Amino acid sequence: MVMLMPETRINSVYLHDLFEELSDIGATRQGGVHRLALSNEDLEARSWFAEQIEMLGFALRDDDVGNLSGVLRCSNMNAKTLLIGSHLDSAPNGGRYDGAIGILAGLECLRVIKERGLDLPFHLEVIDFTDEEGSWQSLYGSMGLTGTLTEAHISDSKTDNAPFRAALNRAGINPYDYLNARRDPNSLLGYLELHIEQSDFLEQNNLNIGVVSRVVGRSSFKIRFIGEAVHAATNYAKKRDALLGAACFITDVHSLAQEFAGGMVNCGSIDIQPNRVTIVPSYAKVKMEVRHPDPATLAQMEEKVAEIAKQCALHHQLEVRVERTLHRDVVYMNDTLMQSVESVCDELNLSHTRMVSLAGHDAQILAPFTPSALIFIPCKDGISMNPKEYTDWSNVENGANVLLKTILRIAEQF
Amino acid sequence: MVMLMPETRINSVYLHDLFEELSDIGATRQGGVHRLALSNEDLEARSWFAEQIEMLGFALRDDDVGNLSGVLRCSNMNAKTLLIGSHLDSAPNGGRYDGAIGILAGLECLRVIKERGLDLPFHLEVIDFTDEEGSWQSLYGSMGLTGTLTEAHISDSKTDNAPFRAALNRAGINPYDYLNARRDPNSLLGYLELHIEQSDFLEQNNLNIGVVSRVVGRSSFKIRFIGEAVHAATNYAKKRDALLGAACFITDVHSLAQEFAGGMVNCGSIDIQPNRVTIVPSYAKVKMEVRHPDPATLAQMEEKVAEIAKQCALHHQLEVRVERTLHRDVVYMNDTLMQSVESVCDELNLSHTRMVSLAGHDAQILAPFTPSALIFIPCKDGISMNPKEYTDWSNVENGANVLLKTILRIAEQF
C-alpha cells in the first residue's frame, strides 16, 4: 500500500516541452508530423525517446519487434509490470497528438512517480509500439508483444514484404525473431493507454474524458473489379469499365453507414489499370473497411459490402473479387480498470462517459492478453490523421493526470 | 499519266509475313503488343522498319521528332510527296493491328509500285509517326511534321517532361530541334492513312470500308476534388471525402454519352491521396475526356462536365478544380480524296460508307495541313487497345488494296 500525497500531479510545463520537442521530429509545413513507422523520422523519434528515458534514469528496454520502453523498476524484482503505451509513429502527414500524447504522458507519469520516490508494488513501463499506424503492418508492435503475429506478417506470397523486412533490419531488428517479442501474460499486471479521441463525441457532449468500453470490430476488404481495356471510342454496349463499377460501389457502399447506425464505412484506396485517359479502365482495386461496435451488425455490414460489389459488377458487366483482408473482433476493455479510471475522474472533477472507440488502438490488441483500459481526451472538430489535429492543452493535462492517478489507484488497490 | 495494269494488287502473303514479324516485336503473352513510344520495343520496331525499307531499296528518311520514313522517289526530283502513314507504337498491352496495318500496307504499296516499275508523278513516302498513342505526347510525330508542336510539349512547368526528353535523346533525337521537323506544305500532295476502326460500326453494318469524313472533336479534363484527410472514424457530417466526390462525378458524367447521341465519355485515370484504407481520401484527380463529332454539341458537353463536377463537389463539401488540358477541334477530311477512295471501293466491289472517327489519328493532325484521307477497315466486336483486337485478314487485304488503288487513282487524276 502506497501513501499518496493529494497533490500528486503531472508537471504540465515539462510535458509540454516534451510534446514540442517530439512534434519537431518529422514536422510538416502544415503543422503536423510525418513519422511513418521505421522511416528516418520515426527512428529519430525513437532515438529521442531513448535519450529521454536514459536522462530520466529509467531502464531502456527493446524487443524483437522494435518496441521501445522505459522501465521504472520497483523494489520487488519479481513484481509484475504495468504497461503504459501508445506509439510514436504517425499517419502520413498526420497530427501531433495521435500516439505521441500516450507515450509522453506515460513518460511524465514515470518521472513524477520516480521524483516522488514512490515504490509501487509493480514495475511501470512506458512502451512505444512499432507501426501502430500500419505503414507496414498495422499494430505490429502490440501484436508482437502479445504473440499474435504470424509469419505472414513479414513474409507473404501475396504481398512483397521485402521492403518491410529491410526497414526492420535497418532499424536493427531481425524480422524473423518476432516470436521472441512475446511477453508472458503472467508477468503483466495490465495496460493503460491515453489517446486523443479522433472523433468529436466528447467535444459535442462537452465531456473531459472518455472511458472506452469497447473498440469497434473492423473488417477490411480488397475489392477488385475486372473489365476490359478497350479504346475509349468503343461502342458503349461493349464497354466493361472497371472504374465505373468501382465508382458505383464507392457511391453505394457509403449508404451502409446510414443504414447501420453507429457503423462506419471508408473507401480509402483505389488503383486502376491501365490508368490512361483514352483507355477504358480494365481493372480497379478498391480497398475499404467497415467498422461497428456490435459483432452481429458488423457481420451484416460485411454481407452487404459483398452484395453491393456484386450488384455494381453485374450492372457494368464486370467480374468482381471480394476478399476480406483483415478482420478484428470487437474488443472489450477491462471493467475493473474502467471503474478505476472513472473514480479518478470523479476525484479530479472531470466529466466522463463510457464510449466506443471507432478507431483502432494498441489497447485492442493488449485487451485480450492483459487487463486493459483506454482513456480518451477530446479532439477538436473530430479531425485526426491530419495536420489540423488539435486538442486544447488542458485536455492533455487532464488526460495525463487521469493516467497518473489511475496508476496510483491501481497501486492503492493492489 | 500512268498506265495501270488492271491486276495491280498488293501481295497478301508478303503483307502477312510483315505483319507476323512486326507482331513479334513487343508481343505480349495475351497475344497483343506492348510497344510504348520510344521504349526498347518501339525502337526495335523502328529498327526493323528501317531494315525493311533498306532491303526493299527505298530511301530512308528521318526527322527531328523521330518520324521514320521510306521514300520511293519518282523521276521528277521536284515533284511533291504523297505521304502514307500511321504509327508503329502501341497502347499499353495493346493490339497488333492499331497503327501497324497502316504502316505495313503503305510499305507494301511502295513495294508493288516499285516492282511494277511505275513512275508516279509524285514521290511516295511511307511514314511512321512518333508516339501517336501518347505514351509521352499524343500525336507527337504528326504534330512535329505539321509544325504544331510548342515548347510546352517537351518542357512544361506543370509536368516533368525530363523523362520524355531523355527517351528522345536515347533514340538519337534532340528534343529541342523539333521545329526542324516541320515540312513545307507546298512540298506535299496529301496524306493517306489506313486504320482499323476501333469501334464496331462497320461490323454491325456489314461494310468493308469506312471512308472517314471527320474525326470527332475531343476535350480532355483534369478534375481535382480536394477534401480533407481525416481518420476513417471521423463523424460523417465532418468528412470531406474526395474519393466519394470523384465516384459521384464518374457515375454521373457517363450519362452525358446517353444525353448527347454520338458523343463519348471516358474516365480513364484516377489518383488519390493519401490512398490509405483507414484514412478518408483528401484528394482525387480524375482524368477524363469527352468526344463529339459536332463542335457545338462538344461545347455543350464540356459545360456539363464542369457542372457535374461542381455539383458533386458541393454535395460532398469538396473544393473542385476543373482544368481543360487538351482540346482538339472536329477535323474534316478532304472531299476529293474521299471521292477517290469511294470510286476505288466501287471498282473493287467493296461496300463502303462515310463515317465519323471517334478515335484520334495522325490523319486529324495532317488534315488541316495537307489534303488527307482516312480509310477504316472493320474491327471485330469493336475491341481495340486490347490484346483481343482482331480483324479478319481479308479486311486488311481489302484495306491495303484500297490504299494502293487510291494512290494510283491520285496518280491517274494528277
PDB file of N, CA and C in Angstrom, chain B residues 327-384:
ATOM      1  N   HIS B 327      -7.598  20.202 -76.077  1.00  0.00           N
ATOM      2  CA  HIS B 327      -8.777  20.325 -76.922  1.00  0.00           C
ATOM      3  C   HIS B 327      -8.375  20.111 -78.365  1.00  0.00           C
ATOM      4  N   ARG B 328      -9.083  19.206 -79.022  1.00  0.00           N
ATOM      5  CA  ARG B 328      -8.849  19.040 -80.453  1.00  0.00           C
ATOM      6  C   ARG B 328     -10.167  19.302 -81.157  1.00  0.00           C
ATOM      7  N   ASP B 329     -10.105  20.224 -82.110  1.00  0.00           N
ATOM      8  CA  ASP B 329     -11.303  20.555 -82.881  1.00  0.00           C
ATOM      9  C   ASP B 329     -11.760  19.364 -83.700  1.00  0.00           C
ATOM     10  N   VAL B 330     -13.021  19.382 -84.086  1.00  0.00           N
ATOM     11  CA  VAL B 330     -13.518  18.441 -85.086  1.00  0.00           C
ATOM     12  C   VAL B 330     -12.709  18.698 -86.364  1.00  0.00           C
ATOM     13  N   VAL B 331     -12.244  17.628 -86.993  1.00  0.00           N
ATOM     14  CA  VAL B 331     -11.407  17.777 -88.185  1.00  0.00           C
ATOM     15  C   VAL B 331     -12.099  17.099 -89.359  1.00  0.00           C
ATOM     16  N   TYR B 332     -12.128  17.793 -90.503  1.00  0.00           N
ATOM     17  CA  TYR B 332     -12.809  17.282 -91.692  1.00  0.00           C
ATOM     18  C   TYR B 332     -11.784  16.772 -92.697  1.00  0.00           C
ATOM     19  N   MET B 333     -12.067  15.614 -93.279  1.00  0.00           N
ATOM     20  CA  MET B 333     -11.159  15.060 -94.278  1.00  0.00           C
ATOM     21  C   MET B 333     -11.458  15.694 -95.643  1.00  0.00           C
ATOM     22  N   ASN B 334     -10.536  15.464 -96.588  1.00  0.00           N
ATOM     23  CA  ASN B 334     -10.630  16.107 -97.902  1.00  0.00           C
ATOM     24  C   ASN B 334     -11.663  15.410 -98.794  1.00  0.00           C
ATOM     25  N   ASP B 335     -12.593  16.179 -99.291  1.00  0.00           N
ATOM     26  CA  ASP B 335     -13.709  15.594-100.026  1.00  0.00           C
ATOM     27  C   ASP B 335     -13.264  14.932-101.337  1.00  0.00           C
ATOM     28  N   THR B 336     -12.347  15.536-102.042  1.00  0.00           N
ATOM     29  CA  THR B 336     -11.864  14.970-103.305  1.00  0.00           C
ATOM     30  C   THR B 336     -11.214  13.603-103.055  1.00  0.00           C
ATOM     31  N   LEU B 337     -10.402  13.541-102.004  1.00  0.00           N
ATOM     32  CA  LEU B 337      -9.760  12.261-101.682  1.00  0.00           C
ATOM     33  C   LEU B 337     -10.795  11.219-101.270  1.00  0.00           C
ATOM     34  N   MET B 338     -11.803  11.654-100.496  1.00  0.00           N
ATOM     35  CA  MET B 338     -12.862  10.720-100.098  1.00  0.00           C
ATOM     36  C   MET B 338     -13.528  10.138-101.337  1.00  0.00           C
ATOM     37  N   GLN B 339     -13.799  10.999-102.320  1.00  0.00           N
ATOM     38  CA  GLN B 339     -14.433  10.522-103.561  1.00  0.00           C
ATOM     39  C   GLN B 339     -13.534   9.530-104.289  1.00  0.00           C
ATOM     40  N   SER B 340     -12.227   9.790-104.285  1.00  0.00           N
ATOM     41  CA  SER B 340     -11.294   8.850-104.911  1.00  0.00           C
ATOM     42  C   SER B 340     -11.361   7.492-104.215  1.00  0.00           C
ATOM     43  N   VAL B 341     -11.356   7.519-102.875  1.00  0.00           N
ATOM     44  CA  VAL B 341     -11.419   6.267-102.119  1.00  0.00           C
ATOM     45  C   VAL B 341     -12.725   5.538-102.455  1.00  0.00           C
ATOM     46  N   GLU B 342     -13.814   6.270-102.501  1.00  0.00           N
ATOM     47  CA  GLU B 342     -15.112   5.657-102.777  1.00  0.00           C
ATOM     48  C   GLU B 342     -15.161   5.026-104.169  1.00  0.00           C
ATOM     49  N   SER B 343     -14.599   5.726-105.160  1.00  0.00           N
ATOM     50  CA  SER B 343     -14.638   5.160-106.515  1.00  0.00           C
ATOM     51  C   SER B 343     -13.763   3.908-106.599  1.00  0.00           C
ATOM     52  N   VAL B 344     -12.655   3.919-105.835  1.00  0.00           N
ATOM     53  CA  VAL B 344     -11.799   2.725-105.784  1.00  0.00           C
ATOM     54  C   VAL B 344     -12.557   1.555-105.148  1.00  0.00           C
ATOM     55  N   CYS B 345     -13.276   1.834-104.065  1.00  0.00           N
ATOM     56  CA  CYS B 345     -14.066   0.784-103.406  1.00  0.00           C
ATOM     57  C   CYS B 345     -15.083   0.199-104.390  1.00  0.00           C
ATOM     58  N   ASP B 346     -15.739   1.080-105.111  1.00  0.00           N
ATOM     59  CA  ASP B 346     -16.718   0.607-106.092  1.00  0.00           C
ATOM     60  C   ASP B 346     -16.036  -0.302-107.119  1.00  0.00           C
ATOM     61  N   GLU B 347     -14.878   0.133-107.597  1.00  0.00           N
ATOM     62  CA  GLU B 347     -14.140  -0.629-108.595  1.00  0.00           C
ATOM     63  C   GLU B 347     -13.770  -2.016-108.045  1.00  0.00           C
ATOM     64  N   LEU B 348     -13.445  -2.055-106.761  1.00  0.00           N
ATOM     65  CA  LEU B 348     -13.033  -3.314-106.134  1.00  0.00           C
ATOM     66  C   LEU B 348     -14.223  -4.094-105.571  1.00  0.00           C
ATOM     67  N   ASN B 349     -15.437  -3.580-105.829  1.00  0.00           N
ATOM     68  CA  ASN B 349     -16.646  -4.234-105.310  1.00  0.00           C
ATOM     69  C   ASN B 349     -16.672  -4.359-103.793  1.00  0.00           C
ATOM     70  N   LEU B 350     -16.171  -3.325-103.132  1.00  0.00           N
ATOM     71  CA  LEU B 350     -16.190  -3.318-101.670  1.00  0.00           C
ATOM     72  C   LEU B 350     -17.266  -2.340-101.195  1.00  0.00           C
ATOM     73  N   SER B 351     -18.101  -2.801-100.275  1.00  0.00           N
ATOM     74  CA  SER B 351     -19.121  -1.914 -99.721  1.00  0.00           C
ATOM     75  C   SER B 351     -18.434  -0.865 -98.841  1.00  0.00           C
ATOM     76  N   HIS B 352     -19.008   0.308 -98.801  1.00  0.00           N
ATOM     77  CA  HIS B 352     -18.353   1.384 -98.047  1.00  0.00           C
ATOM     78  C   HIS B 352     -19.371   2.397 -97.554  1.00  0.00           C
ATOM     79  N   THR B 353     -18.936   3.211 -96.618  1.00  0.00           N
ATOM     80  CA  THR B 353     -19.782   4.283 -96.092  1.00  0.00           C
ATOM     81  C   THR B 353     -18.899   5.416 -95.618  1.00  0.00           C
ATOM     82  N   ARG B 354     -19.465   6.625 -95.666  1.00  0.00           N
ATOM     83  CA  ARG B 354     -18.768   7.723 -94.978  1.00  0.00           C
ATOM     84  C   ARG B 354     -19.105   7.610 -93.499  1.00  0.00           C
ATOM     85  N   MET B 355     -18.163   7.935 -92.663  1.00  0.00           N
ATOM     86  CA  MET B 355     -18.408   7.778 -91.221  1.00  0.00           C
ATOM     87  C   MET B 355     -17.537   8.734 -90.423  1.00  0.00           C
ATOM     88  N   VAL B 356     -17.887   8.816 -89.170  1.00  0.00           N
ATOM     89  CA  VAL B 356     -17.137   9.638 -88.224  1.00  0.00           C
ATOM     90  C   VAL B 356     -16.114   8.740 -87.514  1.00  0.00           C
ATOM     91  N   SER B 357     -14.924   9.245 -87.309  1.00  0.00           N
ATOM     92  CA  SER B 357     -13.983   8.526 -86.446  1.00  0.00           C
ATOM     93  C   SER B 357     -14.108   9.054 -85.026  1.00  0.00           C
ATOM     94  N   LEU B 358     -14.423   8.145 -84.116  1.00  0.00           N
ATOM     95  CA  LEU B 358     -14.481   8.536 -82.697  1.00  0.00           C
ATOM     96  C   LEU B 358     -13.090   8.532 -82.079  1.00  0.00           C
ATOM     97  N   ALA B 359     -12.174   7.872 -82.741  1.00  0.00           N
ATOM     98  CA  ALA B 359     -10.804   7.791 -82.228  1.00  0.00           C
ATOM     99  C   ALA B 359      -9.944   8.850 -82.908  1.00  0.00           C
ATOM    100  N   GLY B 360      -8.882   9.239 -82.241  1.00  0.00           N
ATOM    101  CA  GLY B 360      -7.940  10.184 -82.818  1.00  0.00           C
ATOM    102  C   GLY B 360      -6.908   9.455 -83.662  1.00  0.00           C
ATOM    103  N   HIS B 361      -6.421  10.119 -84.692  1.00  0.00           N
ATOM    104  CA  HIS B 361      -5.430   9.521 -85.586  1.00  0.00           C
ATOM    105  C   HIS B 361      -4.509  10.605 -86.108  1.00  0.00           C
ATOM    106  N   ASP B 362      -3.328  10.190 -86.566  1.00  0.00           N
ATOM    107  CA  ASP B 362      -2.412  11.158 -87.164  1.00  0.00           C
ATOM    108  C   ASP B 362      -3.097  11.952 -88.273  1.00  0.00           C
ATOM    109  N   ALA B 363      -4.050  11.308 -88.974  1.00  0.00           N
ATOM    110  CA  ALA B 363      -4.731  11.985 -90.086  1.00  0.00           C
ATOM    111  C   ALA B 363      -5.409  13.277 -89.642  1.00  0.00           C
ATOM    112  N   GLN B 364      -5.829  13.344 -88.380  1.00  0.00           N
ATOM    113  CA  GLN B 364      -6.527  14.557 -87.953  1.00  0.00           C
ATOM    114  C   GLN B 364      -5.566  15.722 -87.788  1.00  0.00           C
ATOM    115  N   ILE B 365      -4.294  15.395 -87.546  1.00  0.00           N
ATOM    116  CA  ILE B 365      -3.275  16.449 -87.452  1.00  0.00           C
ATOM    117  C   ILE B 365      -2.846  16.869 -88.863  1.00  0.00           C
ATOM    118  N   LEU B 366      -2.769  15.890 -89.770  1.00  0.00           N
ATOM    119  CA  LEU B 366      -2.353  16.189 -91.144  1.00  0.00           C
ATOM    120  C   LEU B 366      -3.432  16.945 -91.914  1.00  0.00           C
ATOM    121  N   ALA B 367      -4.711  16.654 -91.656  1.00  0.00           N
ATOM    122  CA  ALA B 367      -5.818  17.165 -92.478  1.00  0.00           C
ATOM    123  C   ALA B 367      -5.836  18.688 -92.649  1.00  0.00           C
ATOM    124  N   PRO B 368      -5.594  19.466 -91.574  1.00  0.00           N
ATOM    125  CA  PRO B 368      -5.600  20.918 -91.782  1.00  0.00           C
ATOM    126  C   PRO B 368      -4.361  21.404 -92.541  1.00  0.00           C
ATOM    127  N   PHE B 369      -3.404  20.508 -92.772  1.00  0.00           N
ATOM    128  CA  PHE B 369      -2.087  20.876 -93.299  1.00  0.00           C
ATOM    129  C   PHE B 369      -1.945  20.495 -94.770  1.00  0.00           C
ATOM    130  N   THR B 370      -2.526  19.348 -95.103  1.00  0.00           N
ATOM    131  CA  THR B 370      -2.431  18.832 -96.477  1.00  0.00           C
ATOM    132  C   THR B 370      -3.675  17.960 -96.709  1.00  0.00           C
ATOM    133  N   PRO B 371      -4.212  17.889 -97.943  1.00  0.00           N
ATOM    134  CA  PRO B 371      -5.413  17.080 -98.174  1.00  0.00           C
ATOM    135  C   PRO B 371      -5.202  15.652 -97.649  1.00  0.00           C
ATOM    136  N   SER B 372      -6.152  15.198 -96.837  1.00  0.00           N
ATOM    137  CA  SER B 372      -5.948  13.922 -96.157  1.00  0.00           C
ATOM    138  C   SER B 372      -7.175  13.034 -96.258  1.00  0.00           C
ATOM    139  N   ALA B 373      -6.909  11.729 -96.268  1.00  0.00           N
ATOM    140  CA  ALA B 373      -7.996  10.755 -96.230  1.00  0.00           C
ATOM    141  C   ALA B 373      -7.665   9.698 -95.182  1.00  0.00           C
ATOM    142  N   LEU B 374      -8.712   9.192 -94.533  1.00  0.00           N
ATOM    143  CA  LEU B 374      -8.550   8.171 -93.500  1.00  0.00           C
ATOM    144  C   LEU B 374      -9.507   7.034 -93.836  1.00  0.00           C
ATOM    145  N   ILE B 375      -8.928   5.849 -94.035  1.00  0.00           N
ATOM    146  CA  ILE B 375      -9.685   4.691 -94.512  1.00  0.00           C
ATOM    147  C   ILE B 375      -9.769   3.671 -93.385  1.00  0.00           C
ATOM    148  N   PHE B 376     -10.989   3.254 -93.042  1.00  0.00           N
ATOM    149  CA  PHE B 376     -11.171   2.288 -91.961  1.00  0.00           C
ATOM    150  C   PHE B 376     -11.506   0.903 -92.497  1.00  0.00           C
ATOM    151  N   ILE B 377     -11.004  -0.105 -91.789  1.00  0.00           N
ATOM    152  CA  ILE B 377     -11.469  -1.474 -92.012  1.00  0.00           C
ATOM    153  C   ILE B 377     -12.132  -1.952 -90.718  1.00  0.00           C
ATOM    154  N   PRO B 378     -13.000  -2.959 -90.791  1.00  0.00           N
ATOM    155  CA  PRO B 378     -13.749  -3.380 -89.605  1.00  0.00           C
ATOM    156  C   PRO B 378     -12.848  -3.884 -88.480  1.00  0.00           C
ATOM    157  N   CYS B 379     -13.377  -3.820 -87.279  1.00  0.00           N
ATOM    158  CA  CYS B 379     -12.666  -4.225 -86.063  1.00  0.00           C
ATOM    159  C   CYS B 379     -13.601  -5.173 -85.316  1.00  0.00           C
ATOM    160  N   LYS B 380     -13.128  -6.401 -85.113  1.00  0.00           N
ATOM    161  CA  LYS B 380     -14.006  -7.414 -84.524  1.00  0.00           C
ATOM    162  C   LYS B 380     -14.538  -6.971 -83.149  1.00  0.00           C
ATOM    163  N   ASP B 381     -15.831  -6.995 -83.007  1.00  0.00           N
ATOM    164  CA  ASP B 381     -16.517  -6.612 -81.765  1.00  0.00           C
ATOM    165  C   ASP B 381     -16.208  -5.181 -81.316  1.00  0.00           C
ATOM    166  N   GLY B 382     -15.547  -4.436 -82.201  1.00  0.00           N
ATOM    167  CA  GLY B 382     -15.193  -3.066 -81.821  1.00  0.00           C
ATOM    168  C   GLY B 382     -14.151  -2.977 -80.717  1.00  0.00           C
ATOM    169  N   ILE B 383     -13.472  -4.094 -80.451  1.00  0.00           N
ATOM    170  CA  ILE B 383     -12.490  -4.143 -79.357  1.00  0.00           C
ATOM    171  C   ILE B 383     -11.109  -3.735 -79.875  1.00  0.00           C
ATOM    172  N   SER B 384     -10.561  -2.682 -79.285  1.00  0.00           N
ATOM    173  CA  SER B 384      -9.235  -2.217 -79.688  1.00  0.00           C
ATOM    174  C   SER B 384      -8.458  -1.783 -78.452  1.00  0.00           C
TER     175      SER B 384
END
